[in-house]
Amino acid sequence: MINQSLPDISVPLLQWYRQNARVLPWRSDPTPYKVWVSEVMLQQTRVEAVKPYFERFMQALPTISSLADAEEQTLLKLWEGLGYYSRVRNLQKAAKIVMSNCHGEMPRTPSELIKLPGIGPYTAGAIASIAYQYKAPAVDGNVLRVVTRLLSDSRDILSPSVKKDLTQKIEKILPDEIGAFNQALMELGAVICLPNGAPKCENCPVRTFCTSFSSQTQLQYPVKTPKKERKIEQKTVFLFLFQHKVAVCKRPPDGLLANLWGYPMADDYLAEEEVLPYLLQKNYCVSSVLTLQPSKHIFTHLEWHMACYAVILSKPPQNNTFFWSTRQELRDVYPIPSAYKKITKYLLETDL
Ligand code: SF4
């Protein structure tokens, strides 16, 4: 029903939100900076996972100016485990622009906000509406799910023209209480109109407006075209250990996981019997090799399938780019991405 306009759901939705909004650390005092950082963290990450990161980030970098001046390694460490590190790099780039071009104050309108690195239409709408009460929609995946179900709209929500049309439909019903309305719509999608499974329609404050509820076709929406298959890369990760220290190395400044730290890797999946010949051929002085659980990490367009080995060395190798890290430094200093989470956990829990 693509020509149908969106019913005005604002009154029951806001009433429900006032009674049911979750208590979240960025909601109590929604300054533009807090809304911005939380929205960027939430872009690819669940609310529960974001909470401790947000609190740690705000404690370490409480202002836009402190974010602009932070060392890169500090930033990456604060983001360690959240993934999609370009997000935090863009946060800092944008903070520098705000400090130099906007007298340290976040712009107020979506059209200005969107000029900053890492801020798209959704984040711009969220900052403008929640922090400044500017009348703009904030349309994320949760909102699109709710709206397509309300309207039984079977168009592909990944299509920009469909998203634009749905955004315009939402714009027509925006109430004055804009920040709360946008958050309420997102909240409804996050806790009631759930993805991947049955929505909790019996608790939904807008079910009397919902066409897919009346026809019991909720699960047919939203429609998304299937994503392309991810490329699979085979890797072998080595925990090289020498005198209880582990070899870490900095990743290149460009590309995947740029400037983060990781472990030495081979661009192939080495089977157990292939590991020792491989290491000897590279002139490592090997005392012993221990086979660890293989690991898999999924990036947006790519999967790493990793064989993992702990290798005790009798001599540190020469001519290499390794840094020898203690376990304490691994915890506190080096930003290690989630791709290495399993192997890092193993290392921190053993005494090799
Ligand atoms: Fe979503 Fe059900 Fe509410 Fe419709 S009635 S908006 S499908 S939770």
mmCIF file of C-alpha atoms and ligand atoms in Angstrom, residues 146 149-150 188 192-193 199-201 204 206-207 210 212-213 218, ligand 1:
data_model
loop_
_atom_site.group_PDB
_atom_site.id
_atom_site.type_symbol
_atom_site.label_atom_id
_atom_site.label_comp_id
_atom_site.label_asym_id
_atom_site.label_seq_id
_atom_site.Cartn_x
_atom_site.Cartn_y
_atom_site.Cartn_z
ATOM 1 C CA VAL A 146 7.816 -0.219 12.173
ATOM 2 C CA ARG A 149 4.674 -2.995 8.997
ATOM 3 C CA LEU A 150 2.219 -0.225 9.804
ATOM 4 C CA LEU A 188 9.219 0.765 19.542
ATOM 5 C CA ILE A 192 8.269 -4.212 20.615
ATOM 6 C CA CYS A 193 8.273 -4.363 16.826
ATOM 7 C CA PRO A 199 6.914 -8.709 17.137
ATOM 8 C CA LYS A 200 5.171 -8.218 20.473
ATOM 9 C CA CYS A 201 2.022 -6.804 18.911
ATOM 10 C CA CYS A 204 2.186 -2.386 20.898
ATOM 11 C CA VAL A 206 -0.098 1.577 17.797
ATOM 12 C CA ARG A 207 -1.518 -1.796 16.833
ATOM 13 C CA CYS A 210 -1.203 -1.341 11.956
ATOM 14 C CA SER A 212 0.002 -5.860 8.863
ATOM 15 C CA PHE A 213 -1.239 -6.632 12.379
ATOM 16 C CA GLN A 218 3.800 -8.669 10.142
HETATM 17 FE FE1 SF4 B 1 4.919 -3.740 14.808
HETATM 18 FE FE2 SF4 B 1 2.976 -5.357 15.695
HETATM 19 FE FE3 SF4 B 1 3.046 -2.814 16.421
HETATM 20 FE FE4 SF4 B 1 2.410 -3.468 13.949
HETATM 21 S S1 SF4 B 1 1.249 -3.981 15.780
HETATM 22 S S2 SF4 B 1 3.797 -1.831 14.575
HETATM 23 S S3 SF4 B 1 3.737 -5.216 13.600
HETATM 24 S S4 SF4 B 1 4.561 -4.391 16.929
#
